[in-house]
Short mmCIF file of C-alpha atoms in Angstrom, two decimals:
data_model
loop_
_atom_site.label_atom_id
_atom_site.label_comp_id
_atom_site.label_asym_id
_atom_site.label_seq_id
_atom_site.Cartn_x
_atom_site.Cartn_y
_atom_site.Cartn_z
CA UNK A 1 0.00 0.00 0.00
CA UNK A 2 2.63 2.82 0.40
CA UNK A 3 5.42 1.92 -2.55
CA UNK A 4 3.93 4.77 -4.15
CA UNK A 5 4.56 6.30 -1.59
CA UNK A 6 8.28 5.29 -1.20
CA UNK A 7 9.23 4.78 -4.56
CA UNK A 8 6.92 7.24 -6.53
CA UNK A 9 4.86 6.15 -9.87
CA UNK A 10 5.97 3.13 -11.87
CA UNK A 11 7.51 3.87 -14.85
CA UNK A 12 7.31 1.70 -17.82
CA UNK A 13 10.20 0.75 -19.23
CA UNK A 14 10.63 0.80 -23.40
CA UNK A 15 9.34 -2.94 -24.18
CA UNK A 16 12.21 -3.10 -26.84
CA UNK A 17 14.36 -3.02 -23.83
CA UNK A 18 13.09 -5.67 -22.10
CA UNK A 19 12.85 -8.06 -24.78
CA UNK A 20 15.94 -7.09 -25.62
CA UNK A 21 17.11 -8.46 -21.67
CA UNK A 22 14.96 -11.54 -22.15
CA UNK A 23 16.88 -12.46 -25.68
CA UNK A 24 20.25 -12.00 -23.42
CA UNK A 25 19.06 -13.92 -20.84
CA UNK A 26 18.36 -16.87 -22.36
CA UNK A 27 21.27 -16.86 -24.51
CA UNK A 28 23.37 -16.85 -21.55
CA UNK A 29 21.53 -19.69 -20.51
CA UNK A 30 19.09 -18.77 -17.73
CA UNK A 31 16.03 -21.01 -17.51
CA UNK A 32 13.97 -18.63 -15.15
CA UNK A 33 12.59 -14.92 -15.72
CA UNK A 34 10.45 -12.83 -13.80
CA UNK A 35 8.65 -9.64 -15.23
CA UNK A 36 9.10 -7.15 -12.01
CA UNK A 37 6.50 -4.05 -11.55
CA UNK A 38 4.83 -2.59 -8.32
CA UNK A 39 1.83 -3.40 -10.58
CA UNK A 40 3.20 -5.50 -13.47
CA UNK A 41 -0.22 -5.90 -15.55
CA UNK A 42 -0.75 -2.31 -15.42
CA UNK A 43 2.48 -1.66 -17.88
CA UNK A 44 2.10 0.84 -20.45
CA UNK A 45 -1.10 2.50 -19.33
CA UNK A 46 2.14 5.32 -18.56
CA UNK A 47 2.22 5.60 -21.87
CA UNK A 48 -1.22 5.09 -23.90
CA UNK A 49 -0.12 4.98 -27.36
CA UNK A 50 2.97 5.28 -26.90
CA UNK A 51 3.82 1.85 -26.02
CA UNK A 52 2.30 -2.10 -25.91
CA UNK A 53 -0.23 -3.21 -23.37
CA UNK A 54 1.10 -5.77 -20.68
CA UNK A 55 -0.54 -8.81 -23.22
CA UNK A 56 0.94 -7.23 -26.31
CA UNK A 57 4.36 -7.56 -24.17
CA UNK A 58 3.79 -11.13 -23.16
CA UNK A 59 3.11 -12.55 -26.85
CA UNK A 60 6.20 -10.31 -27.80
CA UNK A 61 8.40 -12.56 -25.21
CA UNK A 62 6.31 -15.78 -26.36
CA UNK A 63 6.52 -15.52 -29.73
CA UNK A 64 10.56 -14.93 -29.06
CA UNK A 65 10.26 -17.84 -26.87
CA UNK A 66 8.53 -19.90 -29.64
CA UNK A 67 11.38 -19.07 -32.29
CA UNK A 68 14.21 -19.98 -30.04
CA UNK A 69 13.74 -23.02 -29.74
CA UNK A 70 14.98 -22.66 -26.20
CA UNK A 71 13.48 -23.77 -22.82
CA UNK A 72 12.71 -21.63 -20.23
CA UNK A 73 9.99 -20.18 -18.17
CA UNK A 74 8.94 -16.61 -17.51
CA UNK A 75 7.31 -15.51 -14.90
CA UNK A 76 5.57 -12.01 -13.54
CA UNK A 77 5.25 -10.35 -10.18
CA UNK A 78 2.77 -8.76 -8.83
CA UNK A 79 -0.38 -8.34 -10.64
CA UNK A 80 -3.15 -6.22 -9.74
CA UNK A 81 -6.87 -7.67 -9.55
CA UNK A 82 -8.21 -4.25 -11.14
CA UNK A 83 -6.02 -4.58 -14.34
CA UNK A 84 -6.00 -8.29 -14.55
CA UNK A 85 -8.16 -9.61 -17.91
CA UNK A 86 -8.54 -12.51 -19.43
CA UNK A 87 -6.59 -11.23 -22.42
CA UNK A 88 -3.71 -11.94 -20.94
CA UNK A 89 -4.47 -15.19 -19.05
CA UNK A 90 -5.62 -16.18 -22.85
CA UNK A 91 -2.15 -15.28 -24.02
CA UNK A 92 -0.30 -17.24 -21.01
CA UNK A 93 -2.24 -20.02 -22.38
CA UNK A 94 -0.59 -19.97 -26.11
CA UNK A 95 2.62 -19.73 -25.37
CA UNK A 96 4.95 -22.86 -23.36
CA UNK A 97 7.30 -20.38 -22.30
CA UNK A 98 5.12 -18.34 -20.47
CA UNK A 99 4.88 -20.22 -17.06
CA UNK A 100 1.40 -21.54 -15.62
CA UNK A 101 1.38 -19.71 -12.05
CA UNK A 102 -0.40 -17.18 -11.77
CA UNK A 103 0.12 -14.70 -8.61
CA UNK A 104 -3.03 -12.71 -8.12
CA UNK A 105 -3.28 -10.95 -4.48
CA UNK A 106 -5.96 -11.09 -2.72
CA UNK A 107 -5.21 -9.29 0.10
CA UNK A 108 -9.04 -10.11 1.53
CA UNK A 109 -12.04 -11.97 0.99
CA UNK A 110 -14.33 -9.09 2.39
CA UNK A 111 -15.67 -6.38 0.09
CA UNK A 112 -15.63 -3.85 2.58
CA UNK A 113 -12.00 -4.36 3.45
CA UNK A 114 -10.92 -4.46 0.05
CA UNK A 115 -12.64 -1.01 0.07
CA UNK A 116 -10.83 0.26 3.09
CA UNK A 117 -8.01 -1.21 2.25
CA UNK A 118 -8.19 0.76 -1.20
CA UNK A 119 -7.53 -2.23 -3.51
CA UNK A 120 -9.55 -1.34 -6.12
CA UNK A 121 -11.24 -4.42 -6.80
CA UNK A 122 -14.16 -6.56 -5.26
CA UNK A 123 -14.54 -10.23 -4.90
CA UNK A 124 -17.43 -10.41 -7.88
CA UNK A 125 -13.92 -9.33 -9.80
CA UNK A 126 -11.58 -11.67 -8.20
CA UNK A 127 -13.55 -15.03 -8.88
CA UNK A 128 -14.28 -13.86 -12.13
CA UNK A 129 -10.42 -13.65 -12.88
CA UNK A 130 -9.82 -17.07 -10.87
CA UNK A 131 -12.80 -18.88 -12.98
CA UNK A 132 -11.32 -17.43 -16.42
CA UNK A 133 -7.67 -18.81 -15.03
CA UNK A 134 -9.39 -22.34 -14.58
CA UNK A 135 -11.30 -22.11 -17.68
CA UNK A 136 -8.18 -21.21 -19.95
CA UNK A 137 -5.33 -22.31 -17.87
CA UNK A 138 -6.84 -25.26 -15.89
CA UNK A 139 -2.96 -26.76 -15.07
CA UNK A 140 -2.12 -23.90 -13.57
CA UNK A 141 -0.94 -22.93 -10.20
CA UNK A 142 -2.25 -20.12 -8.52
CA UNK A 143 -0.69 -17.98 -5.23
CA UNK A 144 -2.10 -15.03 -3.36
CA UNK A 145 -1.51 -12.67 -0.82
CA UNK A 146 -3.46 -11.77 2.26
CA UNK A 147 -3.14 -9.39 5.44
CA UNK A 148 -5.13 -10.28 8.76
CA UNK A 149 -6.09 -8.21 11.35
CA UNK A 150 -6.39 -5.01 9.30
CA UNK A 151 -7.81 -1.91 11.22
CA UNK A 152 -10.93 -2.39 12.11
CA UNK A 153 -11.64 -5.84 10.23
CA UNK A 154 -14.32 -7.88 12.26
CA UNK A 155 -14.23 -11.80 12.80
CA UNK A 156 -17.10 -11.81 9.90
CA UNK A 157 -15.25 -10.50 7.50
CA UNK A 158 -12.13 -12.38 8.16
CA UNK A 159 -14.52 -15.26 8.04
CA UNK A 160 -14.73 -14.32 4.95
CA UNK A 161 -11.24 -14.22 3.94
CA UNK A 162 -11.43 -18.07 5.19
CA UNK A 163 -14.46 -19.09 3.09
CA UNK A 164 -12.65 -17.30 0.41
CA UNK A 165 -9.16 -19.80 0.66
CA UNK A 166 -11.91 -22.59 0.55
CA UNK A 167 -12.98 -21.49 -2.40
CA UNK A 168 -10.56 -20.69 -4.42
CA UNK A 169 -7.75 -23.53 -2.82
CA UNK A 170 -5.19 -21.48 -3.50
CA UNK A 171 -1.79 -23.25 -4.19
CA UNK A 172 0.59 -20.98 -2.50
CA UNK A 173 -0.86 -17.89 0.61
CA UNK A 174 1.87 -15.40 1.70
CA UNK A 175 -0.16 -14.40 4.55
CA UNK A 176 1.37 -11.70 6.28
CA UNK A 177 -0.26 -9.94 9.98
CA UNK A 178 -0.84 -6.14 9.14
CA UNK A 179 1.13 -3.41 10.88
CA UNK A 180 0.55 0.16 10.09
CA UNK A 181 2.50 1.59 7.24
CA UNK A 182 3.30 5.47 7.02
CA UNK A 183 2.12 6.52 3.63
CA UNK A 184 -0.78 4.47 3.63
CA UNK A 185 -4.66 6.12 4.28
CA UNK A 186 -4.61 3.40 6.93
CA UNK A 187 -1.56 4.91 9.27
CA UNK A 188 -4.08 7.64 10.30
CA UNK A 189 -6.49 4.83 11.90
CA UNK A 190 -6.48 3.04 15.29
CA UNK A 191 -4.64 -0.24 15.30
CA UNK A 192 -7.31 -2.17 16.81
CA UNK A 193 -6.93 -5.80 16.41
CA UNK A 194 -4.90 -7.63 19.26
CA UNK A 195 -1.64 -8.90 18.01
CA UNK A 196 -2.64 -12.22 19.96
CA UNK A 197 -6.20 -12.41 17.68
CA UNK A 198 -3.59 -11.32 14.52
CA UNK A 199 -2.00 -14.10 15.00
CA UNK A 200 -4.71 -16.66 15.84
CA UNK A 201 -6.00 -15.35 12.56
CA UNK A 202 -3.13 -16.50 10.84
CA UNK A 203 -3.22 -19.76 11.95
CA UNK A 204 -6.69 -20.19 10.93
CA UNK A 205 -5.65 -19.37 7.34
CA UNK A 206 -2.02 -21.18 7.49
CA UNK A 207 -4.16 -24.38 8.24
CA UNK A 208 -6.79 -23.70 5.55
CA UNK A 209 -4.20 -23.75 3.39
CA UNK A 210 -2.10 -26.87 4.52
CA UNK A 211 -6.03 -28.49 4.25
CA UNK A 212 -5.89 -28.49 0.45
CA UNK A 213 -2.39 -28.29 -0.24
CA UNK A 214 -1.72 -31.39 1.18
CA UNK A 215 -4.50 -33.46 -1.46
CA UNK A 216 -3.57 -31.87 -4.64
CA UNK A 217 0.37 -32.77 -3.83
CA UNK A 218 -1.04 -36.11 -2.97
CA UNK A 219 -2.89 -36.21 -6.21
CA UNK A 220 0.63 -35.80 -7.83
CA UNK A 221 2.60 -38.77 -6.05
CA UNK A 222 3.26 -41.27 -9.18
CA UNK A 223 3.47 -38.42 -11.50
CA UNK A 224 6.37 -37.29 -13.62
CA UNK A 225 7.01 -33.76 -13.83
CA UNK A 226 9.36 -31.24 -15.29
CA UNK A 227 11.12 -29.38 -13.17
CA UNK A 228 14.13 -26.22 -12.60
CA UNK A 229 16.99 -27.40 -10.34
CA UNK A 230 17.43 -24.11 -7.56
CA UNK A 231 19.89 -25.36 -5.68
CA UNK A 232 21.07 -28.05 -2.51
CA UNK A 233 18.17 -28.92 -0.07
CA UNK A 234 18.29 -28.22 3.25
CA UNK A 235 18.10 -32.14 3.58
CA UNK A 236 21.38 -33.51 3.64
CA UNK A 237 22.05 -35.65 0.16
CA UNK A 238 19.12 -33.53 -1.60
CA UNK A 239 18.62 -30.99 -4.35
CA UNK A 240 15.56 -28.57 -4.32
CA UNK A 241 14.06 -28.07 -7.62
CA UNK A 242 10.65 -26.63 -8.21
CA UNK A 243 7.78 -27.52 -11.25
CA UNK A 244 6.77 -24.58 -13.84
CA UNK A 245 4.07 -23.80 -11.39
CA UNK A 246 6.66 -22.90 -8.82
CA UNK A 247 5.81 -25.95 -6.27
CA UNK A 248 8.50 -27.61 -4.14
CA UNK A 249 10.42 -30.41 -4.81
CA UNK A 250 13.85 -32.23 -3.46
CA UNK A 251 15.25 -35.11 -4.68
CA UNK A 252 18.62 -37.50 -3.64
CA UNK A 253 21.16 -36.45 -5.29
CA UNK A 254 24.26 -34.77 -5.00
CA UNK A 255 25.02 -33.71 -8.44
CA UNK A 256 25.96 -30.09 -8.67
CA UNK A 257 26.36 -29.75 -11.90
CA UNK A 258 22.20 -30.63 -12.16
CA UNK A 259 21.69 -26.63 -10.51
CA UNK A 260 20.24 -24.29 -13.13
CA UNK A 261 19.06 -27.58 -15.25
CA UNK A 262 15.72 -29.00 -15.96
CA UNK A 263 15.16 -32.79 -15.26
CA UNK A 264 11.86 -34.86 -14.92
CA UNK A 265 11.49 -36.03 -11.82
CA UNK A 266 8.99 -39.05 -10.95
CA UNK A 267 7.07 -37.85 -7.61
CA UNK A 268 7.23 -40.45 -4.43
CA UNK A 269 5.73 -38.86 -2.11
CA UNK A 270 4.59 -35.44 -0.76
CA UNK A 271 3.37 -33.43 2.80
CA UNK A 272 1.34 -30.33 2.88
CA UNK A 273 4.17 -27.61 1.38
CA UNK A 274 6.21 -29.85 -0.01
CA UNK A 275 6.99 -33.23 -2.50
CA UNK A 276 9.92 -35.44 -2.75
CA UNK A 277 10.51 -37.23 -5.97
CA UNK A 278 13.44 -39.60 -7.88
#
């Protein structure tokens, strides 16, 4: 709520630019990309006219994608509700180097938060964005972000929030307890939630999650998926790689030279935020 604030306006960069960076990337070899903006779907509304939409920019970097020849995924962070359409979830859907995850915050499941919270959106907008993502995109993988305990919210409207993770079944929640920001419309107001009820509040959500997470991993145990080696796994003996729609997993093996590669992997077994494979 207050980058704006802290940072000032985006800015659109020239789109020739950042093709230009995506071309270099890959031919350096880099197998993972992610489009950065405070509000990445809103690029080029800076610049009506001037310059291509956020979907006109995505089937630039697919079609470049396509004539490579190359594999690799790309990626984008954060989008807003407000500007999300299903233009561009149509366009994620043509193109194999544009990844299947889709990060769309939520922030909360209550209408009247949203509006005090100043999102822009309401939750007649958000399912209607989640339903086109399952309708064109059905594989893919979707995150979200959500603050408890803002000022003023009541145990209804979280309630809400809850219903709303049941809903939806979200992959992936960075759920975050909210502290006042200066900047933000919001710093004026009391800070009336209890950090204790805060934080009960987040463990009602962390387990809503872990209640379908841990199915739909179990769904995947036999599977064999493609996957982007990140690095060694905490596990001793184990690398951490993750699949195109950015879940977890580790595997025995202690083959360096397998970071920054992709490799199938044959899944054996899996917990809540997490799978292991062979």
């Amino acid at each position: 709520c207050a980058v704006p604030y802290t940072r000032g306006r985006e800015v659109s960069r020239p789109s020739k630019d950042i093709i230009a960076e995506v071309a270099l990337l890959v031919a350096q070899g880099y197998k993972s990309i992610t489009l950065l903006g405070q509000n990445v779907n809103s690029y080029g509304l800076d610049k009506k006219g001037e310059e291509l939409t956020f979907a006109q920019l995505l089937t630039q970097i697919g079609e470049f994608g396509h004539r490579s020849k190359k594999e690799f995924w790309v990626y984008f962070t954060s989008p807003h509700p407000r500007d999300m359409n299903d233009e561009v979830i149509e366009v994620i859907s043509k193109y194999k180097v544009l990844a299947k995850q889709i990060h769309l915050p939520m922030q909360s499941g209550d209408d009247k938060v949203l509006m005090r919270m100043n999102r822009k959106h309401n939750m007649e907008k958000y399912r209607h964005i989640v339903e086109s993502i399952r309708r064109l995109i059905p594989q893919a993988t979707l995150f979200t972000d959500i603050i408890v305990g803002f000022t003023g919210e009541t145990e209804e409207q979280f309630e809400n929030t809850r219903l709303a993770m049941e809903e939806f079944k979200f992959n992936m929640s960075y759920t975050a307890i909210y502290s006042p920001r200066p900047g933000a419309t919001s710093h004026r107001w009391v800070d009336d939630i209890p950090q204790e009820e805060k934080k009960r509040r987040l463990h009602v959500l962390t387990n809503e999650l872990r209640k379908h997470n841990l199915p739909f991993n179990k769904k995947m145990v036999g599977k064999t998926v493609r996957v982007l080696v990140r690095g060694t796994d905490r596990k001793e003996g184990f690398l951490s790689s993750h699949t195109e729609g950015k879940l977890i997993i580790r595997f025995a093996s202690e083959d360096q030279d397998l970071i920054g590669q992709f490799v199938d992997i044959r899944i054996t077994s899996a917990t809540d935020f997490s799978m292991e494979g062979e």
